[in-house]
Amino acid sequence: MTGRPEALFPLFADIETLDGVGPKTAGHFEQMGVKRPRDLLFTLPYSGIDRARRNSLRDAVLPDVVTVEVTVGAHRAPRNRGGAYRITVEDAETSFQLVFFHARTDYLQRILPVGARRLVSGKVELFDGLAQMVHPDYVLPPEEAGEIPAFEPVYPLTAGVSLKQMSKAVASAVARAPVLAEWIDPEQKKRSKWPNWAEAVQQAHSPQKPEDLAATAPARERLAYDELMAHQLTLAVARSRLRRAKGHRTKGTGALQARVLTALPYKPTGAQLRAIRQIEADMAQPLKMNRLLQGDVGSGKTLVAFMALLFAIEAGGQGVMMAPTEILARQHLEGLRLLAEEAGVVLEILTGRDKGAERKAKLAALATGGIQILVGTHAVFQKDVEFRDLRLAVVDEQHRFGVRQRLELGQKGQRADVLVMTATPIPRSLALAQYGDMDVSVLDEKPPGRKSIQTAMVSTGRMAEVVEHLRQAVSEGRQAYWVCPLVEESEIVDLTAAEERFKRLRASLGEDVVGLVHGQMPAAEKDAAMADFAAGRTNVLVATTVIEVGVNVPNATIMVIERAEIFGLAQLHQLRGRVGRGSAESTCLLMYQAPLSESAERRLTTLRDTEDGFRIAEVDLEMRGAGDLIGVAQSGLPRFRVADLERQAALMEVAQSDARALLERDPDLTSDRGKAARVLLWLMEQDQAIRLISVG
Ligand code: ADP
Ligand code: MG
């Protein structure tokens, strides 16, 4: 695969090579993300205008687009400038008016001479009881009737590009669509009754009836599938690169795990056991594991990860667990310490704070195998960190990781299996789009005995009541988080809000009762504030969103979120997940500043009405759209022009299995279908996959 296939050249030529596209139109096209003829092929009409010819206007229910043959009658020029120029016309049964503004009289007399027969098409409306067609879309002599399409596709437009220009440019691009060898599984294609690619392009741009515009119309569905297939092929290539041989099988004895399980005060859930089994089976394979562990907040991912780490150690290896923040890394250390002791396993932490001799000693212990499990921040993947025998790398809460970063991580961990954990429940279609290169285990069951969280919406006008409620709770020994909002992009403003709230709450609840933690604090202070809260020395922790992910203080049962209306749904769900972790009743107060916008209201009521992370994710997807939800730039998710992630999840699933099956049979894409698939990757601009294939 040295370069773009020649057959595709015309589609990747300069946009100005298309009919009717000059530098100016090219500029306008660029505004809508259309840079090359190829982009126009995948810009499909979103509706159509029925221009089927009628006998008379009388058959129409107005207002409507009408196409009818008329005899031109009297012209009446406007009395004043800017007035309407009116031409009375008569069809087979009735008469109406053609109306023009700012048109030149000589021009109108030329195209609509009195007494002539003309075919006119345009929207007819009643104005003062009089039927009129303002600025007809078409005015043609009857012998040129063929120029008016019976069903005219309507394209998304941008300022400066008219529908006529657009249609012309599209037609010129469609004419360039070459016949390409088929990349879709023949069975799949037959079952879905999909046309060949070039035919699909042709048909999608020349709908004959409204049904042809539906996402389920065979031509459009095929083009959507092509996009999904190209994306899944990229992920499948990434997956096969990650899954190459690691040169060893990791097979634990179960001895350490058994010790820990007997020491646990609870039993693992069925979902946890299932996930552990899946992970162990993967680790025992000579191929590298690249697995995602997905589970809502509080579903118990840490235990699953720890069991997997023990499995690696039982096999004589080491494991590492990386968290996105220092706070979380420390918390993992605390949370795992007792379990590690139970198992008799050496656990250490490494973060950016480790310096000098201490750091050196830790690195030495890692290199000799003295440290068996390392937790830490991304510092654990610095160049000079070497393990004696790293078998498993666990990445916690990395839902902001894209395919590219995962590939890098896979390279760093060289021969280690990789387990990525995410607490962001995402709908199936998105999981496939974003994590299609991974195998997925889902924790779809929460540990038993969890109480539901009472969630209420409270306007900021009731601040005094909320503080009073808090005072009561504190006097009962309960603990609360108080989250201050991200008011502006600036950290400084955030801080003032948090610090201000901290002062006020101290003033009303008592100096010793309230703590503060935020991202800008010196590390030691941050730790101290977290530790005080975890140990119950403070009852209220005022925080910025640093507590968003993963923090676990089971005794905290109240979550107050100030200005909840400016947070996203997923973030609110994460924040709320900090409470409801113990056996006591928990509450979450969503404080908002009235009036709420419609979308803010929908977000808050959704949160109030459900705790189901998947349900919340679905609403989020519906409200924000896929790209926004996972961050297109970071996720490496392409911008789909035809496919609709929200509605075509099933298609995505088919594309994934098709892509994986193809790659399994033909890892280097050298068969006929493999070669066709390479052309698809070029067509869909999946450079990443192309690069991966070429480096092999
Ligand atoms: P998350 O999936 O959000 O990372 P954690 O692993 O932090 O969740 O677990 C949340 C809490 O649930 C922890 O206090 C943990 O000890 C507890 N836990 C985990 N598994 C179980 C279980 N099977 N039964 C009861 N409690 C559990
Ligand atoms: Mg966690």
XYZ file of C-alpha atoms and ligand atoms in Angstrom:
724
model
C 0.000 0.000 0.000
C 2.167 2.779 -1.222
C -0.368 5.442 -1.979
C -3.921 6.297 -2.775
C -5.400 4.050 -5.483
C -5.581 5.772 -8.839
C -9.273 5.008 -9.250
C -9.930 7.442 -6.424
C -7.912 10.344 -7.817
C -10.885 12.157 -9.398
C -12.692 12.056 -6.072
C -9.743 13.561 -4.240
C -9.060 16.230 -6.857
C -9.474 19.914 -6.129
C -13.102 20.786 -5.469
C -12.860 23.504 -8.113
C -12.557 20.850 -10.795
C -16.308 20.229 -10.364
C -18.894 21.853 -12.642
C -19.930 25.292 -11.499
C -17.474 25.468 -8.593
C -15.106 28.421 -8.605
C -12.862 29.769 -5.867
C -15.742 31.564 -4.199
C -18.048 28.538 -4.006
C -15.073 26.442 -2.948
C -14.656 28.792 -0.010
C -18.303 28.397 0.939
C -18.065 24.626 0.627
C -15.109 24.621 2.947
C -17.369 26.200 5.570
C -19.482 23.068 5.520
C -16.515 20.741 5.641
C -16.598 19.936 1.947
C -13.074 20.094 0.611
C -12.989 17.517 -2.155
C -15.434 15.912 -4.571
C -15.406 12.893 -2.268
C -16.992 14.918 0.502
C -19.933 15.777 -1.729
C -20.608 12.109 -2.459
C -21.266 11.628 1.227
C -23.302 14.782 1.650
C -26.709 13.259 1.078
C -30.015 15.007 0.462
C -32.030 15.300 3.650
C -35.368 15.822 1.989
C -36.999 16.042 -1.403
C -39.454 18.229 -3.213
C -42.264 16.566 -5.072
C -42.364 18.287 -8.446
C -44.567 15.732 -10.172
C -46.603 17.544 -12.762
C -50.230 18.336 -11.995
C -53.113 19.189 -14.204
C -54.141 22.184 -12.133
C -53.392 24.088 -8.969
C -56.841 23.035 -7.822
C -55.532 19.545 -7.014
C -53.151 20.996 -4.422
C -53.682 21.703 -0.735
C -51.932 25.028 -0.218
C -49.321 25.977 0.664
C -47.505 23.401 -1.430
C -44.948 23.080 -4.187
C -46.814 22.900 -7.466
C -45.606 22.069 -10.957
C -48.107 22.926 -13.616
C -48.344 24.086 -17.237
C -49.842 27.538 -17.690
C -50.693 30.148 -20.284
C -49.071 33.475 -19.473
C -51.522 36.355 -19.036
C -51.236 40.019 -18.167
C -48.104 41.539 -16.572
C -48.575 44.183 -13.923
C -45.523 46.188 -12.950
C -45.258 47.471 -9.360
C -46.516 50.966 -8.657
C -43.585 51.800 -6.438
C -40.028 50.601 -6.209
C -39.670 47.445 -4.177
C -43.274 46.478 -4.887
C -44.386 43.202 -6.396
C -44.345 42.521 -10.109
C -47.345 40.318 -10.846
C -48.074 38.065 -13.780
C -51.420 36.350 -14.010
C -51.243 32.823 -15.388
C -53.878 30.237 -16.150
C -53.616 26.470 -15.844
C -56.160 23.934 -17.071
C -58.767 24.882 -14.488
C -57.870 28.024 -12.613
C -55.715 31.103 -12.621
C -53.118 32.371 -10.134
C -50.269 34.848 -9.971
C -46.545 34.635 -10.358
C -44.944 37.242 -8.119
C -41.474 38.774 -8.401
C -39.611 41.339 -6.351
C -36.696 43.397 -7.612
C -36.786 41.670 -10.989
C -35.992 43.394 -14.257
C -39.050 43.919 -16.420
C -37.336 43.117 -19.692
C -36.095 39.854 -18.252
C -39.568 38.845 -17.076
C -41.073 39.769 -20.416
C -38.506 37.641 -22.150
C -38.965 34.499 -20.073
C -42.736 34.884 -19.650
C -44.118 36.512 -22.819
C -47.861 37.114 -22.784
C -49.801 34.299 -24.440
C -46.944 31.750 -24.214
C -47.216 28.280 -22.698
C -44.848 27.703 -19.770
C -44.162 25.021 -17.243
C -43.734 26.619 -13.809
C -42.733 25.008 -10.542
C -42.570 26.574 -7.124
C -44.246 27.041 -3.819
C -47.819 28.349 -4.039
C -49.333 30.164 -1.089
C -52.587 31.932 -0.430
C -52.139 35.614 0.150
C -55.306 37.581 0.896
C -57.256 34.671 -0.552
C -55.272 34.861 -3.754
C -53.066 31.976 -4.866
C -49.573 33.129 -5.727
C -46.211 31.616 -6.556
C -43.429 33.940 -5.392
C -40.216 33.532 -7.388
C -40.868 30.219 -9.155
C -38.002 27.712 -8.923
C -38.478 26.762 -12.573
C -39.937 28.587 -15.576
C -39.486 26.562 -18.775
C -41.085 26.139 -22.192
C -43.079 22.860 -22.214
C -40.578 21.124 -24.498
C -37.920 21.464 -21.765
C -40.127 19.806 -19.129
C -37.503 17.081 -18.671
C -35.279 19.526 -16.789
C -37.608 19.520 -13.828
C -36.977 16.433 -11.723
C -40.178 14.742 -10.582
C -38.644 14.436 -7.125
C -35.913 16.930 -6.440
C -33.363 16.168 -3.735
C -32.738 18.920 -1.199
C -29.229 19.237 0.197
C -27.884 20.856 3.309
C -26.586 24.225 2.176
C -24.424 26.967 3.484
C -24.577 30.700 2.938
C -23.467 31.514 -0.579
C -24.353 28.145 -2.102
C -27.771 27.762 -3.695
C -29.567 24.463 -4.094
C -29.026 24.635 -7.834
C -25.286 25.117 -7.482
C -25.145 22.359 -4.922
C -27.116 19.927 -7.070
C -24.905 20.659 -10.032
C -21.690 20.165 -8.078
C -23.016 16.951 -6.535
C -24.064 15.602 -9.930
C -20.613 16.306 -11.244
C -19.034 14.514 -8.281
C -21.405 11.546 -8.577
C -20.455 11.189 -12.245
C -16.886 10.559 -11.060
C -17.742 7.691 -8.725
C -15.755 4.771 -10.103
C -16.845 1.156 -10.055
C -14.967 -0.396 -7.147
C -14.376 -3.996 -6.143
C -16.651 -5.094 -3.295
C -15.372 -4.966 0.300
C -18.578 -6.035 2.024
C -19.115 -9.663 2.929
C -21.178 -11.056 0.015
C -23.678 -12.774 2.336
C -24.242 -9.594 4.290
C -24.706 -7.608 1.117
C -27.202 -10.068 -0.274
C -29.173 -10.290 2.928
C -29.509 -6.519 3.166
C -30.210 -6.145 -0.566
C -27.520 -3.498 -0.863
C -26.449 -2.175 -4.272
C -22.831 -1.932 -5.397
C -20.967 1.100 -4.134
C -21.159 3.227 -7.278
C -24.842 2.395 -7.702
C -25.479 3.251 -4.078
C -23.880 6.653 -4.557
C -25.932 7.219 -7.675
C -29.190 6.128 -6.046
C -28.664 8.002 -2.810
C -28.384 11.203 -4.809
C -31.363 10.590 -7.038
C -34.221 9.673 -4.743
C -37.486 8.969 -6.536
C -39.799 9.147 -3.552
C -39.679 10.141 0.120
C -38.908 6.565 1.250
C -35.647 6.725 -0.674
C -34.458 9.327 1.801
C -34.909 7.066 4.829
C -31.779 5.821 6.581
C -33.055 2.320 5.874
C -33.230 2.799 2.100
C -30.773 0.210 0.693
C -28.497 2.748 -1.004
C -28.191 4.982 2.026
C -27.861 2.096 4.415
C -25.021 0.714 2.374
C -23.172 4.012 2.385
C -23.672 4.250 6.140
C -22.360 0.732 6.487
C -19.289 1.627 4.446
C -18.431 4.370 6.890
C -18.935 2.120 9.889
C -17.045 -0.701 8.218
C -14.073 1.563 7.479
C -14.024 2.729 11.075
C -14.348 -0.798 12.443
C -11.648 -1.979 10.092
C -9.339 0.655 11.524
C -10.163 -0.524 15.012
C -9.781 -4.145 13.983
C -6.349 -3.402 12.547
C -5.387 -1.592 15.739
C -6.712 -4.543 17.712
C -4.753 -7.107 15.737
C -1.592 -5.010 16.156
C -2.170 -4.818 19.888
C -2.994 -8.477 20.112
C 0.194 -9.717 18.566
C 2.113 -12.398 20.385
C 3.423 -11.451 23.807
C 5.670 -14.462 24.050
C 4.272 -15.896 27.248
C 1.088 -17.116 28.811
C 0.185 -15.754 32.214
C -1.482 -18.434 34.230
C -2.026 -17.901 37.923
C -2.596 -20.592 40.515
C -5.473 -18.906 42.279
C -3.674 -19.242 45.614
C -3.272 -15.527 46.357
C -6.740 -14.755 45.085
C -8.228 -17.358 47.382
C -6.567 -15.787 50.413
C -7.948 -12.378 49.552
C -11.420 -13.674 48.788
C -11.707 -15.373 52.166
C -10.562 -12.188 53.899
C -13.116 -10.001 52.100
C -16.137 -8.955 54.157
C -18.332 -9.562 51.102
C -18.755 -11.918 48.157
C -17.926 -10.781 44.615
C -20.982 -10.232 42.453
C -21.759 -12.537 39.559
C -20.681 -9.812 37.185
C -17.352 -9.416 38.954
C -16.696 -13.158 38.831
C -17.582 -13.255 35.155
C -15.246 -10.371 34.360
C -12.421 -11.957 36.350
C -12.853 -15.207 34.421
C -12.817 -13.379 31.076
C -9.673 -11.504 31.982
C -7.881 -14.623 33.186
C -8.771 -16.478 30.013
C -7.308 -13.618 28.001
C -4.136 -13.454 30.063
C -3.608 -17.177 29.651
C -3.505 -16.703 25.875
C -0.202 -16.134 24.128
C -1.754 -13.020 22.550
C -1.748 -9.687 24.256
C -4.921 -8.786 26.070
C -6.491 -5.464 25.231
C -9.630 -5.448 27.296
C -12.036 -2.846 28.511
C -13.757 -3.253 31.846
C -16.863 -1.148 31.797
C -18.915 -0.642 34.904
C -20.921 2.114 36.445
C -19.576 3.987 39.443
C -19.546 1.747 42.472
C -19.869 -1.485 40.506
C -16.632 -2.744 42.035
C -14.077 -2.500 39.270
C -11.176 -2.203 41.704
C -11.646 -5.702 43.059
C -11.738 -7.135 39.543
C -8.514 -5.322 38.709
C -6.874 -6.498 41.889
C -7.799 -10.129 41.217
C -6.270 -9.813 37.765
C -3.109 -8.299 39.261
C -2.859 -11.177 41.714
C -3.245 -13.598 38.836
C -0.186 -12.004 37.220
C 1.776 -12.268 40.439
C 0.802 -15.886 40.998
C 2.340 -16.516 37.600
C 5.580 -14.957 38.833
C 5.087 -11.580 37.208
C 4.352 -8.010 38.237
C 1.432 -5.663 37.700
C 0.862 -1.954 37.479
C -2.242 0.135 37.956
C -2.360 3.647 36.598
C -4.839 6.279 37.755
C -5.464 9.658 36.147
C -4.799 11.714 39.276
C -2.588 11.673 42.301
C -5.609 11.553 44.614
C -6.930 8.447 42.938
C -3.556 6.767 42.895
C -3.239 7.342 46.657
C -6.731 6.079 47.182
C -5.984 2.898 45.280
C -2.926 2.462 47.437
C -5.018 2.840 50.592
C -7.807 0.663 49.281
C -5.506 -2.150 48.210
C -3.048 -2.051 51.089
C -4.984 -4.360 53.387
C -5.836 -6.756 50.610
C -2.205 -6.839 49.504
C -1.106 -7.568 53.051
C -3.629 -10.357 53.210
C -2.105 -11.828 50.072
C 1.440 -11.147 51.226
C 2.148 -9.079 48.142
C 4.412 -6.018 48.024
C 2.507 -2.930 46.926
C 4.059 0.463 46.205
C 3.117 3.805 44.760
C 4.991 5.904 42.213
C 3.868 9.373 41.200
C 5.396 12.601 39.977
C 6.060 13.454 43.602
C 8.675 10.770 43.981
C 12.087 12.341 43.599
C 15.712 11.577 44.264
C 16.862 8.667 46.382
C 13.382 7.486 47.243
C 12.433 7.245 43.612
C 15.698 5.493 42.790
C 15.054 2.899 45.453
C 11.581 2.227 44.110
C 12.880 1.864 40.560
C 15.509 -0.585 41.762
C 12.902 -2.629 43.591
C 10.776 -2.724 40.478
C 13.682 -3.890 38.364
C 14.478 -6.754 40.714
C 10.876 -7.724 41.310
C 10.926 -6.556 44.933
C 7.795 -4.538 44.241
C 5.047 -6.728 42.860
C 2.200 -4.279 42.339
C 2.833 -0.656 41.485
C 0.073 1.913 41.574
C 0.588 5.443 40.392
C -0.093 8.184 37.918
C 1.246 8.293 34.382
C 4.647 8.540 36.083
C 4.636 4.740 36.093
C 5.151 4.805 32.345
C 8.160 7.078 32.269
C 11.099 5.844 30.257
C 13.378 4.904 33.119
C 10.727 2.857 34.910
C 11.618 -0.765 34.291
C 9.933 -3.860 35.598
C 11.516 -7.233 36.042
C 8.527 -8.972 34.469
C 5.504 -6.774 33.873
C 2.523 -8.929 32.975
C -0.484 -6.698 33.455
C -1.086 -2.968 33.094
C -4.381 -1.695 34.460
C -5.475 1.783 33.416
C -8.196 3.181 35.640
C -10.831 5.686 34.613
C -9.284 6.343 31.266
C -12.474 7.086 29.440
C -10.743 10.026 27.855
C -8.264 7.794 26.125
C -8.476 7.413 22.365
C -7.383 4.574 20.128
C -4.090 6.293 19.410
C -3.163 6.659 23.069
C -4.107 3.053 23.678
C -1.771 1.992 20.906
C 1.022 3.979 22.532
C 0.263 2.482 25.893
C 0.320 -0.977 24.370
C 3.761 -0.258 23.016
C 5.053 0.964 26.365
C 3.727 -2.063 28.174
C 5.546 -4.088 25.499
C 4.625 -7.589 26.442
C 2.073 -6.841 29.137
C -1.633 -7.461 28.947
C -3.687 -4.285 29.132
C -6.907 -3.782 31.064
C -8.590 -0.413 30.727
C -11.315 0.456 33.198
C -13.967 3.037 32.561
C -16.792 4.224 34.743
C -18.531 6.031 31.946
C -21.391 3.853 30.885
C -21.828 4.493 27.219
C -24.488 3.161 24.909
C -23.581 0.061 22.993
C -23.177 1.848 19.673
C -20.685 4.274 21.110
C -18.830 1.581 22.963
C -18.403 -0.153 19.634
C -17.320 3.039 17.937
C -14.868 4.074 20.586
C -13.616 0.792 21.943
C -14.112 -1.433 18.921
C -10.428 -2.330 19.039
C -10.860 -3.860 22.476
C -12.652 -6.799 23.970
C -15.189 -5.731 26.527
C -16.246 -7.003 29.952
C -19.209 -5.311 31.537
C -20.088 -5.069 35.227
C -23.815 -4.750 34.863
C -24.674 -5.604 38.437
C -24.082 -3.524 41.533
C -22.972 -5.025 44.825
C -26.047 -5.902 46.873
C -27.360 -3.725 49.656
C -26.742 -0.414 47.952
C -29.389 2.099 48.864
C -30.791 4.305 46.180
C -29.801 7.949 46.270
C -32.577 10.466 46.847
C -31.962 13.201 44.331
C -33.685 16.579 44.488
C -33.523 19.806 42.566
C -33.237 22.940 44.685
C -32.950 26.488 43.466
C -30.080 28.605 44.812
C -32.717 30.840 46.358
C -33.048 28.137 49.019
C -29.376 28.188 49.990
C -30.154 28.959 53.643
C -32.388 25.881 53.895
C -29.713 23.705 52.394
C -27.102 24.949 54.847
C -29.539 24.355 57.693
C -30.126 20.813 56.459
C -26.390 20.315 56.359
C -25.952 21.587 59.920
C -28.505 19.016 61.057
C -26.736 16.243 59.160
C -23.334 17.218 60.545
C -24.706 17.133 64.073
C -25.741 13.529 63.376
C -22.187 12.740 62.330
C -22.928 12.465 58.637
C -20.552 13.627 55.925
C -21.116 15.676 52.796
C -19.381 16.765 49.627
C -20.076 20.259 48.394
C -19.046 20.643 44.776
C -18.459 24.091 43.369
C -19.012 24.684 39.728
C -16.835 25.258 36.771
C -18.141 28.734 36.196
C -15.636 29.761 33.608
C -12.817 28.183 31.723
C -10.483 29.850 34.152
C -9.267 27.915 37.176
C -8.932 31.167 39.099
C -12.636 31.920 38.957
C -13.355 28.356 39.974
C -11.129 28.689 42.932
C -12.676 31.891 44.125
C -16.074 30.231 44.014
C -14.831 27.247 46.005
C -12.825 29.308 48.464
C -15.725 31.679 48.992
C -18.089 28.799 49.670
C -15.527 27.239 51.990
C -15.345 30.435 54.068
C -19.081 30.796 54.294
C -19.709 27.190 55.231
C -17.004 27.404 57.884
C -18.682 30.495 59.243
C -22.049 28.782 59.526
C -21.059 25.201 60.366
C -17.875 25.647 62.343
C -14.154 25.961 61.599
C -13.169 22.357 62.211
C -16.023 20.815 60.369
C -15.314 21.989 56.844
C -12.406 21.081 54.545
C -11.409 22.272 51.111
C -9.764 20.525 48.180
C -9.060 21.781 44.687
C -6.703 21.113 41.832
C -4.395 24.060 42.451
C -3.581 23.166 46.030
C -0.087 21.987 46.978
C -0.041 18.215 46.952
C 0.494 17.780 50.662
C -2.450 20.009 51.531
C -4.632 18.131 49.093
C -3.699 14.796 50.666
C -4.291 16.169 54.133
C -7.734 17.488 53.202
C -8.698 14.152 51.622
C -7.300 12.199 54.546
C -9.158 14.365 57.093
C -12.390 13.804 55.259
C -11.836 10.069 54.750
C -11.064 9.686 58.462
C -14.137 11.678 59.460
C -12.153 14.530 61.004
C -14.030 16.916 58.742
C -17.683 16.468 57.888
C -18.021 18.661 54.862
C -15.597 18.688 51.964
C -15.845 21.661 49.651
C -14.344 20.672 46.334
C -13.973 21.525 42.705
C -14.451 18.677 40.284
C -11.181 17.033 41.344
C -13.400 14.582 43.190
C -15.240 13.700 40.026
C -13.687 10.349 39.440
C -13.234 7.441 41.700
C -12.980 8.971 45.159
C -14.365 6.548 47.702
C -15.465 7.649 51.183
C -18.337 5.301 52.079
C -19.458 7.346 55.089
C -20.184 10.384 52.911
C -23.903 10.354 52.219
C -24.712 13.868 51.052
C -23.704 15.407 47.763
C -24.459 19.045 47.129
C -23.715 20.238 43.607
C -23.817 23.982 43.209
C -24.890 25.358 39.828
C -25.670 21.817 38.729
C -27.238 23.198 35.574
C -23.865 23.991 34.058
C -22.468 20.489 34.439
C -22.873 17.792 31.803
C -25.012 14.742 32.502
C -22.146 12.300 32.618
C -20.233 14.510 34.995
C -23.235 14.919 37.299
C -23.694 11.169 37.320
C -20.038 10.705 38.231
C -20.264 13.265 40.994
C -23.388 11.748 42.456
C -21.655 8.390 42.381
C -19.402 9.609 45.194
C -22.283 9.000 47.616
C -24.509 5.970 48.076
C -21.411 3.836 48.657
C -22.203 2.694 52.151
C -25.237 1.133 53.761
C -26.821 4.443 54.862
C -29.400 6.473 52.936
C -27.832 9.065 50.673
C -29.050 12.269 49.153
C -27.934 14.414 46.288
C -29.001 18.039 46.005
C -28.787 19.573 42.578
C -28.681 23.295 43.252
C -29.499 25.392 40.246
C -29.889 28.996 39.368
C -33.326 29.694 37.943
C -34.522 29.991 35.269
C -33.434 26.679 33.800
C -32.978 26.328 30.069
C -34.926 23.522 28.479
C -31.886 21.314 28.080
C -30.649 22.009 31.619
C -34.045 21.050 32.930
C -33.983 17.824 30.954
C -30.515 16.989 32.292
C -31.433 17.629 35.906
C -34.772 15.845 35.793
C -33.160 12.861 34.076
C -30.666 12.673 36.872
C -33.364 13.096 39.492
C -35.461 10.332 37.978
C -32.879 7.633 37.354
C -29.630 6.253 38.681
C -29.122 3.909 35.773
C -25.867 4.992 34.183
C -26.734 3.452 30.837
C -30.067 5.214 30.726
C -28.348 8.484 31.583
C -25.762 7.883 28.897
C -28.482 7.326 26.347
C -30.176 10.595 27.170
C -26.796 12.274 27.011
C -26.156 10.800 23.585
C -29.570 11.855 22.398
C -29.102 15.389 23.675
C -25.569 15.977 22.597
C -24.863 13.703 19.670
C -22.078 11.201 19.444
C -19.157 13.390 18.511
C -19.698 15.726 21.369
C -20.267 12.988 23.864
C -16.917 11.358 23.576
C -14.988 14.221 22.105
C -14.259 13.580 18.456
C -10.714 14.887 18.537
C -9.660 12.779 21.491
C -11.485 9.619 20.644
C -10.242 9.417 17.090
C -13.849 8.860 16.161
C -14.341 10.004 12.599
C -17.095 12.376 11.723
C -19.646 10.160 10.074
C -21.424 11.914 7.250
C -23.966 9.257 6.427
C -24.103 6.862 9.341
C -26.079 7.814 12.393
C -24.494 6.399 15.520
C -27.521 7.161 17.590
C -29.825 5.137 15.396
C -27.651 2.618 13.622
C -26.098 0.743 16.488
C -27.107 -2.611 15.035
C -25.335 -1.790 11.808
C -22.209 -0.909 13.747
C -22.302 -4.310 15.355
C -22.479 -6.044 11.985
C -19.620 -3.881 10.728
C -17.493 -4.890 13.677
C -17.909 -8.598 13.204
C -17.490 -8.257 9.449
C -14.275 -6.264 9.877
C -12.849 -8.606 12.500
C -13.703 -11.684 10.453
C -12.102 -10.224 7.348
C -8.939 -9.378 9.214
C -8.760 -12.777 10.850
C -8.852 -14.499 7.482
C -6.625 -11.962 5.786
C -4.479 -10.122 8.358
C -2.519 -8.146 5.772
C -5.474 -7.426 3.494
C -3.920 -9.038 0.453
C -6.854 -11.129 -0.808
C -9.218 -9.662 -3.403
C -11.619 -8.562 -0.712
C -8.739 -7.397 1.405
C -7.520 -5.203 -1.407
C -11.002 -3.819 -1.901
C -11.093 -3.048 1.808
C -7.863 -1.085 1.474
C -9.551 1.037 -1.167
C -12.397 1.593 1.274
C -9.910 2.787 3.909
C -8.471 5.269 1.443
C -11.915 6.371 0.374
C -12.892 6.948 3.994
C -9.606 8.645 4.842
C -8.687 6.166 7.543
C -5.025 7.104 7.430
C -4.278 5.560 10.743
C -5.295 2.098 9.614
C -3.449 2.520 6.354
C -0.271 3.420 8.211
C -0.661 0.487 10.563
C -1.126 -1.909 7.694
C 1.823 -0.591 5.777
C 4.184 -0.859 8.709
C 2.734 -4.320 9.239
P -15.816 1.442 41.009
O -16.349 0.452 40.046
O -16.573 2.732 40.970
O -14.323 1.635 40.877
P -15.067 0.403 43.557
O -14.202 -0.655 43.045
O -14.422 1.637 44.090
O -16.110 0.848 42.440
O -16.052 -0.200 44.607
C -16.968 0.588 45.308
C -17.186 0.037 46.703
O -17.870 -1.191 46.641
C -15.910 -0.217 47.447
O -16.073 0.263 48.769
C -15.759 -1.731 47.433
O -15.087 -2.207 48.556
C -17.185 -2.192 47.422
N -17.414 -3.479 46.777
C -16.806 -3.955 45.675
N -17.290 -5.171 45.323
C -18.246 -5.466 46.228
C -19.125 -6.587 46.409
N -19.128 -7.619 45.583
N -19.987 -6.537 47.462
C -20.002 -5.486 48.299
N -19.201 -4.412 48.180
C -18.329 -4.387 47.159
Mg -12.951 3.096 40.675
